Coordinates of C-alpha atoms in Angstrom, one line a residue:
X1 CA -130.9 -20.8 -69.4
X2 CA -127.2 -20.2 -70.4
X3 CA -124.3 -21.7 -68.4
X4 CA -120.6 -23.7 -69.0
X5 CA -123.1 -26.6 -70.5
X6 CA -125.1 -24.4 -72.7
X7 CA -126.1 -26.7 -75.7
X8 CA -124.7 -29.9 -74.3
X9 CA -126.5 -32.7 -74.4
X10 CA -126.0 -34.2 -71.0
X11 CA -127.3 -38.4 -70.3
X12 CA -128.1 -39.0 -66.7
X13 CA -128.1 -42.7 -65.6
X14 CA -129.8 -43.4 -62.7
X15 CA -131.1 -39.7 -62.5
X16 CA -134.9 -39.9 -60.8
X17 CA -133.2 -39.5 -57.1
X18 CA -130.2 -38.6 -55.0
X19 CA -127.0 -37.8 -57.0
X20 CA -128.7 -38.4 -60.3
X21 CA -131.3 -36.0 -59.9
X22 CA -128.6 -33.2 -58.4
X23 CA -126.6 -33.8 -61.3
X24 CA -130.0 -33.5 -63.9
X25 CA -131.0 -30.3 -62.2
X26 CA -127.6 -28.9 -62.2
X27 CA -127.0 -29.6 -65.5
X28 CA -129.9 -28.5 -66.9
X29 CA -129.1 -24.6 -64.8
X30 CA -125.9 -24.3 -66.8
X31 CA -127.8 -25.0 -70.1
X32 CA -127.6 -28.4 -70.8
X33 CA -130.5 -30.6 -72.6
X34 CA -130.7 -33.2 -70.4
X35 CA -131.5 -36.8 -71.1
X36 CA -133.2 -38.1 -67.4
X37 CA -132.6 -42.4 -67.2
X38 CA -134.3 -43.8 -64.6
X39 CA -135.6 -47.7 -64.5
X40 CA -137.6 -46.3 -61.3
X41 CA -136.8 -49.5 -59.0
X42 CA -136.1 -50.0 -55.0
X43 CA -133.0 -49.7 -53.1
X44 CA -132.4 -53.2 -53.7
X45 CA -133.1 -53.2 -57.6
X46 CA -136.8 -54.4 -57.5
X47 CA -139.4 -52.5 -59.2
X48 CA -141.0 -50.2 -57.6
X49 CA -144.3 -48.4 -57.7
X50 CA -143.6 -45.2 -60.0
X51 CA -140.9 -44.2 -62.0
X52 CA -139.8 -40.8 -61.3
X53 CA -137.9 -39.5 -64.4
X54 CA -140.6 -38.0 -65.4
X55 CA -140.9 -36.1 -62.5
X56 CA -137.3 -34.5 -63.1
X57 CA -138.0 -34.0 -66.7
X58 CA -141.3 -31.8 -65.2
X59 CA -139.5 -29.9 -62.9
X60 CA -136.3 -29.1 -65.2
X61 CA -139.0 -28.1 -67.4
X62 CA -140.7 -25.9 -65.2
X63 CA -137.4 -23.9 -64.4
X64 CA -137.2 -23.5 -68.3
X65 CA -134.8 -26.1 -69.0
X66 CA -135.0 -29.0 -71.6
X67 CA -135.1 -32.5 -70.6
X68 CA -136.4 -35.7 -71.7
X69 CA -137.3 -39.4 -69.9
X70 CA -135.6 -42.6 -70.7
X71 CA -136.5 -45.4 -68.8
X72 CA -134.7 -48.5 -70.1
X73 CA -132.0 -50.5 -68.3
X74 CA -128.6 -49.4 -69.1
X75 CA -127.2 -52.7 -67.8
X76 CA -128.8 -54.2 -71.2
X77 CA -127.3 -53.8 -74.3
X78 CA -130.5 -52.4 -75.7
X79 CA -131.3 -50.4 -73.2
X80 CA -128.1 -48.6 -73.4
X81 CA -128.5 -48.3 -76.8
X82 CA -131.8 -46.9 -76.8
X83 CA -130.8 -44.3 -74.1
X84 CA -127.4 -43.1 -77.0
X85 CA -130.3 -43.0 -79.1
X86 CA -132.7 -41.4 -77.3
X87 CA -130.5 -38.2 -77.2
X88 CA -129.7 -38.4 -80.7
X89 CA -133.3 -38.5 -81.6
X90 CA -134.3 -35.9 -79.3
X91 CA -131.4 -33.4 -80.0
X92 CA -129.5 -34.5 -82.7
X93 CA -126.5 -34.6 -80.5
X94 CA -124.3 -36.3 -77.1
X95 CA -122.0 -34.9 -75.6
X96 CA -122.0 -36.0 -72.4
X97 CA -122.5 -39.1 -70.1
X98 CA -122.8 -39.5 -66.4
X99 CA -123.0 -42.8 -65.6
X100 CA -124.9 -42.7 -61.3
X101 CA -127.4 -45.7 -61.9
X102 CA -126.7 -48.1 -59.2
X103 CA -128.6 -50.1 -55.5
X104 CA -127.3 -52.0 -53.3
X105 CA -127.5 -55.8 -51.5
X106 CA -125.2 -55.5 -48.6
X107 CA -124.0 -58.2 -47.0
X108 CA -121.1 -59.7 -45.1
X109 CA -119.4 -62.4 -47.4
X110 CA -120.2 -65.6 -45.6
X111 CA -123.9 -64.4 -46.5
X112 CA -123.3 -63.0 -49.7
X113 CA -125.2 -65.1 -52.1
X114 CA -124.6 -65.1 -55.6
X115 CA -127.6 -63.1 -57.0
X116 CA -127.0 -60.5 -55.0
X117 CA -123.2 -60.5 -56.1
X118 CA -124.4 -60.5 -59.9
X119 CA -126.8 -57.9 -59.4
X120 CA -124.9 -55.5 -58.0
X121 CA -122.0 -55.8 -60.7
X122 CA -124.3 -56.1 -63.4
X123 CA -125.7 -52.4 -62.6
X124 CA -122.9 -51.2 -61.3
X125 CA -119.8 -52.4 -63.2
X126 CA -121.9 -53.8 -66.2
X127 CA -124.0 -50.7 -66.7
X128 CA -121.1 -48.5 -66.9
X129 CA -119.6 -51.0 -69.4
X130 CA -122.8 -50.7 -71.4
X131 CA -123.5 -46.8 -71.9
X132 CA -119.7 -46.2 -72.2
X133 CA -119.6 -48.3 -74.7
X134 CA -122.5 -46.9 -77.0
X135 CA -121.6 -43.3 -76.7
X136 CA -117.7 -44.2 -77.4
X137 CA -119.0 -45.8 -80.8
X138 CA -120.9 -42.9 -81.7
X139 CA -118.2 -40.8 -80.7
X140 CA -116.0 -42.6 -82.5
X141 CA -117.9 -42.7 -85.4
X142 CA -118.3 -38.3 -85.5
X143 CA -114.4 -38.6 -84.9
X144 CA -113.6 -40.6 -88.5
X145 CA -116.4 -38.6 -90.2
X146 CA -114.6 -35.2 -89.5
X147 CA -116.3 -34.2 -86.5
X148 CA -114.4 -34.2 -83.6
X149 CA -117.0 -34.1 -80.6
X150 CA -115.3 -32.5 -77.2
X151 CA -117.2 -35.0 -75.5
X152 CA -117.0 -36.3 -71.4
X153 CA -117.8 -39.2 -68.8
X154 CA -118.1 -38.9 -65.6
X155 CA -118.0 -42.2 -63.8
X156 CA -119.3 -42.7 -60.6
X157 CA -117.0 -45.0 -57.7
X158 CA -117.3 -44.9 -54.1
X159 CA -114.6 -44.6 -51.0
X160 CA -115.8 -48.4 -51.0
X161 CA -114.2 -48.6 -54.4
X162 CA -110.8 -47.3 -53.4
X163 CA -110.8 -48.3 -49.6
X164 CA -113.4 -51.3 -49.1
X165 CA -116.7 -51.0 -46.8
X166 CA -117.2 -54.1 -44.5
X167 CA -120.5 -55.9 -45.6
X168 CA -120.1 -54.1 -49.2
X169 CA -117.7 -56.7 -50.9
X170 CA -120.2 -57.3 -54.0
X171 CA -120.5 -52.7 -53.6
X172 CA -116.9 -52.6 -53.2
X173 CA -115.8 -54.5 -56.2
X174 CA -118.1 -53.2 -58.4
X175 CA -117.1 -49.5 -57.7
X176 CA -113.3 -50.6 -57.9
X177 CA -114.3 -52.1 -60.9
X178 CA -115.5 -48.7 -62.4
X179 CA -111.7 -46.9 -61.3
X180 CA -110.1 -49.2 -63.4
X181 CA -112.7 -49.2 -66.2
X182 CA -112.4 -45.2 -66.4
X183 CA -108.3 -45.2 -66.4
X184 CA -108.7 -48.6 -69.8
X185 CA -111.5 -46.0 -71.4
X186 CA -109.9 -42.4 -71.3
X187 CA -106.4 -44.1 -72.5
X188 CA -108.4 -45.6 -75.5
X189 CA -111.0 -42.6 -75.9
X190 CA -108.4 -40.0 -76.2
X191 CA -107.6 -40.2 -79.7
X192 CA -111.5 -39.2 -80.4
X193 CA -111.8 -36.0 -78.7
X194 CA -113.5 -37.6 -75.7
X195 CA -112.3 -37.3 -71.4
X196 CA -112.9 -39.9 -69.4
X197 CA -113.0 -39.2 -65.0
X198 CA -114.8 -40.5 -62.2
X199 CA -115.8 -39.6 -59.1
X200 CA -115.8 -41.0 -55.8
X201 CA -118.8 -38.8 -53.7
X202 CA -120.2 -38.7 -50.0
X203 CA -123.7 -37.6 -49.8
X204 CA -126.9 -38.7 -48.2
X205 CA -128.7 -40.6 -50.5
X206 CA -131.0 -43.8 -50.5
X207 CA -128.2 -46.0 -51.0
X208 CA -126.0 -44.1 -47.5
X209 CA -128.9 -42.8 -45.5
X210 CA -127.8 -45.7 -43.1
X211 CA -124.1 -44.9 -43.7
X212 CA -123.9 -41.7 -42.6
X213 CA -126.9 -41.6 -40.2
X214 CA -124.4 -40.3 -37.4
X215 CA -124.2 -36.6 -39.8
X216 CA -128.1 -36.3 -40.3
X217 CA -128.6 -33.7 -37.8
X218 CA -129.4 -30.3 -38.6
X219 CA -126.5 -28.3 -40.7
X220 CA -124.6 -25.7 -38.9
X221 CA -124.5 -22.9 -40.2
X222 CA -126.8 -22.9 -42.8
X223 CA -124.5 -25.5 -45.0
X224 CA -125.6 -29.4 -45.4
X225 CA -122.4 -31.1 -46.0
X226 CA -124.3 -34.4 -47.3
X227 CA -126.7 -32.5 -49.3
X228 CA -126.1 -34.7 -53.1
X229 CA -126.3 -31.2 -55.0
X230 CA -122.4 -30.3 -53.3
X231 CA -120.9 -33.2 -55.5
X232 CA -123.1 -31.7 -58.7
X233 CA -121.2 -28.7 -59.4
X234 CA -117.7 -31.0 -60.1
X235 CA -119.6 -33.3 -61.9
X236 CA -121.0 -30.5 -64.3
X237 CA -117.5 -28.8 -64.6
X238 CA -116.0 -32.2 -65.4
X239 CA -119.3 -32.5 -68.4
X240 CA -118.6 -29.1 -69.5
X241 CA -116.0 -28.2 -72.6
X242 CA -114.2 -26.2 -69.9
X243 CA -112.7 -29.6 -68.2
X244 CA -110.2 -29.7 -71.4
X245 CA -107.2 -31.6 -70.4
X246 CA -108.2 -33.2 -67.4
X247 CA -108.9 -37.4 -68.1
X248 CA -107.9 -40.5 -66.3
X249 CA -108.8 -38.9 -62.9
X250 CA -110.2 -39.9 -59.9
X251 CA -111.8 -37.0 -57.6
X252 CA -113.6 -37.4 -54.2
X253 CA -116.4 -34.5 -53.3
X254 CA -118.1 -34.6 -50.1
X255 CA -119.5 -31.4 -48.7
X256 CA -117.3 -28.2 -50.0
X257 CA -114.2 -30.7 -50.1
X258 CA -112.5 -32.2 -53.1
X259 CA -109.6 -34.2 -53.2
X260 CA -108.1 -35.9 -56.4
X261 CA -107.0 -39.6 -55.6
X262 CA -104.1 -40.9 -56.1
X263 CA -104.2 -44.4 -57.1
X264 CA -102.1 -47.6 -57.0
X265 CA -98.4 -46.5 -57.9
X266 CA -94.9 -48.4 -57.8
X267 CA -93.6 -48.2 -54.1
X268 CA -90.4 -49.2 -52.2
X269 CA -89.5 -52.3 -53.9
X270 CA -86.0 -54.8 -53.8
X271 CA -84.3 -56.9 -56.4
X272 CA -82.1 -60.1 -55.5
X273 CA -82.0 -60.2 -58.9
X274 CA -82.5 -63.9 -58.3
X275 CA -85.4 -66.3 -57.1
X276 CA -86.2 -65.9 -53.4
X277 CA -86.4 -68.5 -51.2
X278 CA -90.0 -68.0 -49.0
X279 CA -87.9 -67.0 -46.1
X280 CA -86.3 -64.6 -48.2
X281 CA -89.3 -63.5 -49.7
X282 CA -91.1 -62.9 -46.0
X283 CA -88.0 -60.9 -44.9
X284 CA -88.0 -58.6 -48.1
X285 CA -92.1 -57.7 -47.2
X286 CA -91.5 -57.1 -43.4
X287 CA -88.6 -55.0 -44.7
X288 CA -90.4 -53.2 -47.6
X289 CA -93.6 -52.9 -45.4
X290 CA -91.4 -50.6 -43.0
X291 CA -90.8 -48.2 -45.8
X292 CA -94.5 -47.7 -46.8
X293 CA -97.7 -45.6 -45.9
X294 CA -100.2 -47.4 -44.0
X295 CA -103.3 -48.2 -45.9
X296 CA -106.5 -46.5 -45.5
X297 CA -108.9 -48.0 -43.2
X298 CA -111.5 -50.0 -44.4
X299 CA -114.4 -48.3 -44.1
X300 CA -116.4 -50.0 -41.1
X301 CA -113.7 -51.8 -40.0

């Protein structure tokens, strides 16, 4: 296979289904060696009865790619270790990470219990954390021994991440979390040859089948809008060597849309230049509020 990832190693969190296996198979078309994580677990994070990186590894392999399984759990310190190494061992090499690994526990907050908060960070926000922070040492480490790798992350958010989702607050943090997490790492990464982005998709998956049940009817003409393999070809653009110059960046894909976000920024603002009393304080909001854009709504709301 030859493509814009030919000879890139490519590390797939979360890659046995959905998104993760779309990005996997797309990768591994445009010539990456692809390293397939999956901990093979439920919707809900429980284990579940097969693993199926494997399976992805079989069929990239079948199409004459290159791919091998990790199954650890990147929300561990030695499991994201093991999965930098994996690719190292395997092909000597890493050049890029997708972080995708992620379930959910939705509930509204009054009912939100505390596991189910932790869990959902801990894969989420903490599993980011975790493989980010392996591949940037090793990146690091290439960097001061001469070797300046031209190396990528692609994060993965959610609209619930930059807009909310009623019933998702644990979701919603998590993937909020991940924004800011992507804008800290390509500031600090830059100086080491490496790009940091992340993207916000739509796509039916096992995590939004009930989310966007209402578009599950047959595609017109011929085109699937929540088909997870739309959101691939960004994603492998944003891996690839040709995505020079473009870090810190927040992109939406859903269908054959994409749209970059534009995050929190400095709006209308006043200066007494003196302490407010509350009174004065309430007045200067109602009057500021006047002068702004009305916030997107939260999703479900």
């Amino acid at each position: 296979m030859s493509g814009i990832c030919e000879r890139r190693v490519v590390v797939v969190t979360g890659a046995g289904r959905g998104l993760g296996r779309a990005h996997a198979l797309a990768f591994a078309a445009e010539g990456a060696r692809v390293v397939v994580n999956d901990l093979g677990v439920g919707l809900d994070g429980t284990p579940a009865a097969d693993s199926p990186a494997g399976r992805i590894v079989h069929e990239i392999r079948a199409a004459g790619g290159e791919a091998v399984a990790h199954g650890g759990d990147i929300a561990t310190s030695e499991g994201a270790a093991s999965l930098v190494a994996t690719a190292l061992e395997t092909y000597g090499r890493l050049d890029t990470l997708v972080n995708n690994a992620g379930f959910l526990r939705d509930r509204m907050l009054v009912n939100l219990g505390e596991d189910d908060w932790d869990a959902v960070v801990r894969v989420h926000l903490k599993g980011h954390f975790l493989t980010l922070k392996h591949s940037a040492a090793h990146w690091r480490a290439e960097a001061k021994a001469g070797r300046p790798p031209v190396a990528r992350v692609v994060n993965t958010s959610s609209g619930a991440g930059l807009l909310g989702s009623v019933g998702q607050g644990n979701y919603s943090a998590a993937k909020a979390g991940i924004v800011a997490l992507t804008l800290v790492a390509a500031a600090e990464l830059a100086r080491y040859g490496v790009q940091v982005n992340a993207i916000a998709p739509a796509a039916r998956t096992r995590m939004t089948e009930r989310t966007f049940a209402a578009t599950m009817a047959a595609p017109e003409n011929g085109f699937d809008t929540m088909a997870p393999g739309n959101v691939s070809p960004l994603v492998v653009w944003l891996g690839s060597a040709a995505s020079e110059g473009v870090t810190g960046r927040v992109f939406e894909a859903e269908g054959g849309r994409i749209t970059v976000m534009e995050g929190w920024r400095p709006g209308p603002t006043l200066d007494k230049a003196a302490r407010w009393s509350a009174g004065e304080a309430g007045e200067a909001v109602r009057k500021l509020l006047t002068e702004t854009t009305v916030p997107g709504v939260v999703y479900g709301a």
